[in-house]
CSV table of C-alpha atoms in Angstrom, one decimal:
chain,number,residue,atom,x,y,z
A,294,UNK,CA,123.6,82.9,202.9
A,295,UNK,CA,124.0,86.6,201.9
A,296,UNK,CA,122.8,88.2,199.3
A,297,UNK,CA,126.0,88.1,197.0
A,298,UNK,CA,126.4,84.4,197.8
A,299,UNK,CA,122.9,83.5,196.7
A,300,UNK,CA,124.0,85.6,192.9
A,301,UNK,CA,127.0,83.7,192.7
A,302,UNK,CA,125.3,80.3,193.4
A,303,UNK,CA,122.9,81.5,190.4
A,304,UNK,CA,125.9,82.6,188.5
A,305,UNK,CA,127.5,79.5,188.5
A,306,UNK,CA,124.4,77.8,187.6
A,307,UNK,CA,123.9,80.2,184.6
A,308,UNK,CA,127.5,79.2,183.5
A,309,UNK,CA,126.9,75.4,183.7
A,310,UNK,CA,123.6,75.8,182.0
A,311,UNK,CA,125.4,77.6,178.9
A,312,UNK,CA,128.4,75.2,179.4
A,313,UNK,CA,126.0,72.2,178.2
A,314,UNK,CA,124.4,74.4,176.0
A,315,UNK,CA,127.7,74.5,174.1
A,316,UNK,CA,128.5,71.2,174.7
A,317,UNK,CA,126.0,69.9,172.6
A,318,UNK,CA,126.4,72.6,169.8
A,319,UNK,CA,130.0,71.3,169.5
A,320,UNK,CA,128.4,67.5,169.4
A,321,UNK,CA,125.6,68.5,167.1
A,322,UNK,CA,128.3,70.1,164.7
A,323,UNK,CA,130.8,67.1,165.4
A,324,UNK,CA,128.1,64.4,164.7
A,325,UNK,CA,127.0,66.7,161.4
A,326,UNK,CA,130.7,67.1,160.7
A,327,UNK,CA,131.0,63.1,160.8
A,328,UNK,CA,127.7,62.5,159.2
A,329,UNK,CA,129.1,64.4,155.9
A,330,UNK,CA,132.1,62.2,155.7
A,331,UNK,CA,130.4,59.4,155.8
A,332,UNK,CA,128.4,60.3,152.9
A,333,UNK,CA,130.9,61.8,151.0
A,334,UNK,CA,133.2,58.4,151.3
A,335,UNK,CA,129.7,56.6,150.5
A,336,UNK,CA,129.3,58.4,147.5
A,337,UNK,CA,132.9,58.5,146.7
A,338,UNK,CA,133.2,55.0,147.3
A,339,UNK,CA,130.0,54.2,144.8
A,340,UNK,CA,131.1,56.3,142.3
A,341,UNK,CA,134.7,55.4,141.6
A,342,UNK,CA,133.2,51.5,142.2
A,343,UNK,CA,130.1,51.5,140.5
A,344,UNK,CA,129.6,54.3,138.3
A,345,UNK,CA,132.9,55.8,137.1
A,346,UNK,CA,134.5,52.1,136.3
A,347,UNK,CA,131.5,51.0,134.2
A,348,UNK,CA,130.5,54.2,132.1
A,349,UNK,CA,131.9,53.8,128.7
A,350,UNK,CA,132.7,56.8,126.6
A,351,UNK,CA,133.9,57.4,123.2
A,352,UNK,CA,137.4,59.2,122.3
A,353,UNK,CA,137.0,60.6,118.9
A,354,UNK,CA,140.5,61.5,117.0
A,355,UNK,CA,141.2,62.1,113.5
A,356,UNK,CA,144.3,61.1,112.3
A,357,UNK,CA,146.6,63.2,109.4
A,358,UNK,CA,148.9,61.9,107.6
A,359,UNK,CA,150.0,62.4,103.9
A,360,UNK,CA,151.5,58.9,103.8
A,361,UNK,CA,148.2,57.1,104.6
A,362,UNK,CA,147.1,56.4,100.8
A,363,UNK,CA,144.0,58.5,99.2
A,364,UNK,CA,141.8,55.2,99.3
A,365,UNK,CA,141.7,54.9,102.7
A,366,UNK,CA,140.6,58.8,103.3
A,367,UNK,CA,137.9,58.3,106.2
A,368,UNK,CA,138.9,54.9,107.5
A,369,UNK,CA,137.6,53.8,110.8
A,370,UNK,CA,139.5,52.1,113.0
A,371,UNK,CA,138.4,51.1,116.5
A,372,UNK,CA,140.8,50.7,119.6
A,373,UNK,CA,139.7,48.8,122.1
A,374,UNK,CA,142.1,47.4,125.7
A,375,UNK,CA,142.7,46.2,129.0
A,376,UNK,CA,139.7,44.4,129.2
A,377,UNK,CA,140.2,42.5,132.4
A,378,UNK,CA,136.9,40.1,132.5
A,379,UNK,CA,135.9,39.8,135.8
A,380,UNK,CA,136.9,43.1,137.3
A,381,UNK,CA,134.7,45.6,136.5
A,382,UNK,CA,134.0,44.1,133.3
A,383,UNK,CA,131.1,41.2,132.8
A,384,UNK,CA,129.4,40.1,129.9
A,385,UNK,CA,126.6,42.4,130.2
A,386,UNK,CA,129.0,45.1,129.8
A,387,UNK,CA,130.7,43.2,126.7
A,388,UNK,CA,127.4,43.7,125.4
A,389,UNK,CA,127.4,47.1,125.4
A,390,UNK,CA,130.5,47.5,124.3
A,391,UNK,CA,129.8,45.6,120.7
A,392,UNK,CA,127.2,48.0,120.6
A,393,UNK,CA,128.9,51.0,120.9
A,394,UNK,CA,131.6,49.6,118.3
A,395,UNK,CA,129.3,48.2,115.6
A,396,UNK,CA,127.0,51.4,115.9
A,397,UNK,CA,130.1,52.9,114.0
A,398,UNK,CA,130.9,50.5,111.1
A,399,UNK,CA,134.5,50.5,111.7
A,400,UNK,CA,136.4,49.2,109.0
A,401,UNK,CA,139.3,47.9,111.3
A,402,UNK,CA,139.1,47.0,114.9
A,403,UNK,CA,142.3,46.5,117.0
A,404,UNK,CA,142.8,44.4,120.6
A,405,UNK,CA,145.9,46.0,122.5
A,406,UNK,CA,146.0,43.2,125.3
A,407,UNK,CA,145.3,42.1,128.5
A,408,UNK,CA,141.5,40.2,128.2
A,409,UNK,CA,141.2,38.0,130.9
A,410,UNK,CA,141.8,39.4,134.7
A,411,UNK,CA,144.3,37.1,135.9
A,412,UNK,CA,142.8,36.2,139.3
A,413,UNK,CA,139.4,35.5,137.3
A,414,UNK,CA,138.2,32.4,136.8
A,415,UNK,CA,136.9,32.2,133.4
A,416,UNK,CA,134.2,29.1,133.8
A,417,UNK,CA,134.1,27.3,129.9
A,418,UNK,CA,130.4,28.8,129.5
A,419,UNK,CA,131.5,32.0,130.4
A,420,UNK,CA,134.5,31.5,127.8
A,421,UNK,CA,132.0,30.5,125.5
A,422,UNK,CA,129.9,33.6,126.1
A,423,UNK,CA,132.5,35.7,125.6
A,424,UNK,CA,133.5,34.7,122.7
A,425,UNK,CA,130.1,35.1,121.0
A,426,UNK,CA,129.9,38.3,121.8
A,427,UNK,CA,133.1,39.4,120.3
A,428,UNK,CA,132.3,37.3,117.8
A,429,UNK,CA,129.4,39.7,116.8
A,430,UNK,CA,131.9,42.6,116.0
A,431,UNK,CA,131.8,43.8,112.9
A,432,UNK,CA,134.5,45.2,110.8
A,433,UNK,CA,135.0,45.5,106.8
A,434,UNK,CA,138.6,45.2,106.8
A,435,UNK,CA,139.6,42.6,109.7
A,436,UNK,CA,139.9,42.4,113.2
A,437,UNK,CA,143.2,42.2,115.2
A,438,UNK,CA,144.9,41.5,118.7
A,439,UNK,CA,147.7,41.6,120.6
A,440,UNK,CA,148.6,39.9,124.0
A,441,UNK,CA,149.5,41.9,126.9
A,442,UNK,CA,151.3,40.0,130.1
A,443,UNK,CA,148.3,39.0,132.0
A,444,UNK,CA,147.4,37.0,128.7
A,445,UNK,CA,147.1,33.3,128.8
A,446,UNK,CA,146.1,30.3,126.6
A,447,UNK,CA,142.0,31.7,127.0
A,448,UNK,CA,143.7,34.4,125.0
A,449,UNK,CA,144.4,32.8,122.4
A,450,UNK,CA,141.1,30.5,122.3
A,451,UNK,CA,139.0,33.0,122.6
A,452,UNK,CA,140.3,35.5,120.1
A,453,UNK,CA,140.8,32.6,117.6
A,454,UNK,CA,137.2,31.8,117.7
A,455,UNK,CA,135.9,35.1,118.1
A,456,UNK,CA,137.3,35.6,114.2
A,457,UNK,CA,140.6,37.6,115.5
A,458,UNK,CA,144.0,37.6,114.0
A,459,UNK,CA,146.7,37.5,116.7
A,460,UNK,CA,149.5,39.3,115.2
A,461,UNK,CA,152.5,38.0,117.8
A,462,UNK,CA,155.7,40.0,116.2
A,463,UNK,CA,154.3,39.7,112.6
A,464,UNK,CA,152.4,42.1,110.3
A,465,UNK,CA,149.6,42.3,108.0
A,466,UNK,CA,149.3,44.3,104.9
A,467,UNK,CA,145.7,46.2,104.9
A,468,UNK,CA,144.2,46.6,101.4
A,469,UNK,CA,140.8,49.0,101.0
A,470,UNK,CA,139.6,48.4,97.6
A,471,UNK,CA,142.9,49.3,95.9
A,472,UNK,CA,147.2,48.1,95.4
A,473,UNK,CA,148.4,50.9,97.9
A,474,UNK,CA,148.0,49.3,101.4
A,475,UNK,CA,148.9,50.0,105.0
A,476,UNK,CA,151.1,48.2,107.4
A,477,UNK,CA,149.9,46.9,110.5
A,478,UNK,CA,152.5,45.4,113.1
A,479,UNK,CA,151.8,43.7,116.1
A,480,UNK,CA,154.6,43.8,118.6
A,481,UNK,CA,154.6,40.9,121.7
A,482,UNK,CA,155.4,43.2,125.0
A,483,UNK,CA,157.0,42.7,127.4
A,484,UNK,CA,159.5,42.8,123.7
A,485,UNK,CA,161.9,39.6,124.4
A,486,UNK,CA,164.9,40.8,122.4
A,487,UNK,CA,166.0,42.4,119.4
A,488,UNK,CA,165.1,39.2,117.4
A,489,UNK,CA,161.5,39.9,117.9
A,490,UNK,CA,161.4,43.5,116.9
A,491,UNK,CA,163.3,42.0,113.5
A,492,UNK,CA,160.5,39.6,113.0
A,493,UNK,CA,157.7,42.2,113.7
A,494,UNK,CA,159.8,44.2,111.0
A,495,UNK,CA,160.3,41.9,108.7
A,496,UNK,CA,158.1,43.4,106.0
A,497,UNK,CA,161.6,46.0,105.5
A,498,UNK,CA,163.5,43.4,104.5
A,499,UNK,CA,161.5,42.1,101.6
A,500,UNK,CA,162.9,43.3,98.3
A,501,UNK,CA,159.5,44.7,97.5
A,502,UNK,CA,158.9,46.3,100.4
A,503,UNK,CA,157.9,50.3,100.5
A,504,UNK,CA,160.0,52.2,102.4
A,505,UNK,CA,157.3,55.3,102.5
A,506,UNK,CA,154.2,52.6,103.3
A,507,UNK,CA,152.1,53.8,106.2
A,508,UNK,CA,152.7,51.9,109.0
A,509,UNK,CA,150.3,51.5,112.5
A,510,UNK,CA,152.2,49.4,115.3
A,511,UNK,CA,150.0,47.6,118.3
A,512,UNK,CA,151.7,47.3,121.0
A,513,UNK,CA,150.7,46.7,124.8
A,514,UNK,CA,153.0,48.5,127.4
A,515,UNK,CA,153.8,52.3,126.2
A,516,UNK,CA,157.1,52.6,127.4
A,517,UNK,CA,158.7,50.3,124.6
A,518,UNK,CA,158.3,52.7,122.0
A,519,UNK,CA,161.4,54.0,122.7
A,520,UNK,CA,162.7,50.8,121.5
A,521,UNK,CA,160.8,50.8,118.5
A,522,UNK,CA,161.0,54.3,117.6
A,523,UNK,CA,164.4,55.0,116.5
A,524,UNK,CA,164.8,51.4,114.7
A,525,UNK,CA,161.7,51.0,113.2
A,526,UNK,CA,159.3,53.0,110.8
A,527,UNK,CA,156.3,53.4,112.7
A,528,UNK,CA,153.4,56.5,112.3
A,529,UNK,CA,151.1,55.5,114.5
A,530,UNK,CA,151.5,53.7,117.8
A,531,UNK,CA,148.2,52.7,120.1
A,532,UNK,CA,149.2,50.9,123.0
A,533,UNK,CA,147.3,50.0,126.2
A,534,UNK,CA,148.3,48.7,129.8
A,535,UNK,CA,148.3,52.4,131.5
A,536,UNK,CA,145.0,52.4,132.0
A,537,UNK,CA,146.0,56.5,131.4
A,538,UNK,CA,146.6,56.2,135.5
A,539,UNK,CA,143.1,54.8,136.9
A,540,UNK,CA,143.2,57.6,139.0
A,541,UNK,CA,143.9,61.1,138.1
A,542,UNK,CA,144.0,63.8,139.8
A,543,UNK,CA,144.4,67.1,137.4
A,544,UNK,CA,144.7,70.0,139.8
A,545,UNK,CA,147.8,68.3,141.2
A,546,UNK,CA,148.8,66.0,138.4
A,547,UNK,CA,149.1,63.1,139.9
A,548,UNK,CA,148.0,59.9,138.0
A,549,UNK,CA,148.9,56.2,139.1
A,550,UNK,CA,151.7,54.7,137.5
A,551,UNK,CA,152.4,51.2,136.2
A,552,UNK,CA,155.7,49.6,135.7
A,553,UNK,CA,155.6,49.9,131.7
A,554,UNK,CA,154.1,52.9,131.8
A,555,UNK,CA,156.0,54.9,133.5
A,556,UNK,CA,157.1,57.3,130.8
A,557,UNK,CA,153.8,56.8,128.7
A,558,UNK,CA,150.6,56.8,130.8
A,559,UNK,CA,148.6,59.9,129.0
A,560,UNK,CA,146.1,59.8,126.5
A,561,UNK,CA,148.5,61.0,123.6
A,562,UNK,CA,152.1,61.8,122.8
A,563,UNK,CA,153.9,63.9,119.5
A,564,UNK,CA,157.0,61.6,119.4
A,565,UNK,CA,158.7,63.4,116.6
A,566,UNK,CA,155.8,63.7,114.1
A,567,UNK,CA,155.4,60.3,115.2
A,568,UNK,CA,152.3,59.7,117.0
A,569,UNK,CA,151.4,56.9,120.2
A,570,UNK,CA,148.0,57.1,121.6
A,571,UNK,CA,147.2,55.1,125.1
A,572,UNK,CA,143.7,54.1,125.4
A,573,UNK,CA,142.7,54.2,129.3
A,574,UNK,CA,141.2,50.9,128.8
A,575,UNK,CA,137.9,49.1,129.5
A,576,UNK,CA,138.4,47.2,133.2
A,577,UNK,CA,140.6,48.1,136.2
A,578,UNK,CA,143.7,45.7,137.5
A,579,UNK,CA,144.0,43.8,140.6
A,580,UNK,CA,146.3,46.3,142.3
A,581,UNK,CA,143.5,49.5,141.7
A,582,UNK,CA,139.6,48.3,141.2
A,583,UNK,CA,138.6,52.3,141.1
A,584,UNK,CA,138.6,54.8,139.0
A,585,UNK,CA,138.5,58.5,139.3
A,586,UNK,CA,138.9,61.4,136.4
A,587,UNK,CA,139.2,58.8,134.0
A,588,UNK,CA,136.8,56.7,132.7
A,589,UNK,CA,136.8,54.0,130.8
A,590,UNK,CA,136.6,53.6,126.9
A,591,UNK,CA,137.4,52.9,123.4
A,592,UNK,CA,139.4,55.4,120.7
A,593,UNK,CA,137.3,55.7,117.2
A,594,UNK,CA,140.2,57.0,115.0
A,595,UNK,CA,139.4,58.3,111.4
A,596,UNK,CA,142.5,58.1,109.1
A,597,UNK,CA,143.0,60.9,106.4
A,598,UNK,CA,146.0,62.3,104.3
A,599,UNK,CA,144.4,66.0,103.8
């Protein structure tokens, strides 16, 4: 073998010592590369599962208005919706929640649907549960619910029994320690016909009706304001159902969008000095058990006409 033989034999073994050098940099950095997804969808997973869906915040808002009546300057009214029980919601997590609510005396506190998950099978001592803890909420001036469409007959019992009043297309007149009250509706959604926006109304139609009283409607699924508003004299609209999207994503503005809520799925809307706020709810539905940029919670409003 000559001599330039012999340094190409080594050449070539210098070339395939380097070629598996570099093959197992590229595997290190593959495997590395692989390793960091699967801890990044770990964590991703966890959070919008375990974390994000059961971490309960606290939207503060005050509320102007020069219709709302001086004696009811600082009232506290407490949203809560779109519980789901047995989602991402349990009873430990009730728990918390009456906490959260009672730690602010609200005068009035306000149901806008949808209590029970509807695949959930509420057992009778976890009805019974349930309705001892909302039970437990306090509030000076009453407490108040409206269905949503996932709501059956345990809607009904429990809320009954928990010390509720179901408002299905009827309203309430609010008194606070004085004769000028508030108006609060309760509209049934999905709305079933005119006839039922009539009966919600019906407080108009009384001879002794005020035309300028200040009036709050509940109802579930956003997107029927724009049956209400032109008809009707509404203020204040807090609806629920959107979940404000589940998932949002702000760089791109992309949220996830239910039917009812197409239109309506944000946080809060300036409908002609007419105002609808959306609470992103409490639980998750069937069809989306994450959530992402938008947590869970309940709205604390403060009414004042200054």
């Amino acid at each position: 073998m000559t001599r330039q033989e012999i340094n190409e034999e080594k050449q070539k073994e210098i070339f395939k010592e380097q070629n598996k050098e570099n093959i197992k940099k590229s595997i290190k950095i593959f495997l590395k590369i692989i390793l960091f997804f699967i801890i990044f969808i770990t964590i991703f997973f966890y959070y919008t599962t375990y974390i994000s869906t059961v971490k309960i915040q606290v939207r503060e808002y005050r509320i102007n208005n020069k219709k709302i009546p001086s004696n009811f300057n600082g009232l506290k009214i407490i949203q809560l919706s779109d519980l789901h029980y047995g989602s991402t919601m349990f009873i430990k997590n009730v728990q918390e929640i009456v906490t959260l609510i009672n730690e602010r005396n609200p005068d009035l506190i306000v149901f806008t649907g949808d209590l029970i998950n509807k695949d959930f099978k509420l057992s009778s001592k976890e009805q019974e549960k349930l309705i001892n803890e909302l039970k437990k909420l306090n509030a000076s001036l009453g407490k108040y619910a409206i269905s949503g469409e996932e709501d059956l007959e345990s809607f009904t019992t429990i809320f009954n029994q928990s010390d509720f009043t179901i408002l299905s297309d009827e309203s309430e007149l609010i008194y606070n320690d004085n004769i000028n009250p508030i108006l609060l509706v309760g509209v049934t959604t999905p709305i079933k016909d005119n006839d039922s926006l009539e009966t919600a109304y019906s407080y108009f139609k009384e001879p002794t009706h005020n035309p300028d009283i200040y009036t709050i409607t509940l109802l579930h699924q956003p997107d029927y304001v724009d049956d209400i508003i032109n008809n009707y004299n509404t203020d204040l609209f807090l609806a629920g159902h959107s979940h404000n999207g589940n998932i949002r994503v702000p760089i791109l503005n992309y949220a996830m969008k239910k039917e009812g809520a197409k239109k309506y799925d944000q946080d809060y809307y300036d409908l002609e000095n007419k105002q609808l706020f959306i609470s992103s709810g409490l639980g998750t539905n069937n069809s989306n058990s994450i959530r992402l940029f938008c947590r869970p919670s309940i709205n604390f409003f403060r009414l004042s006409n200054k």
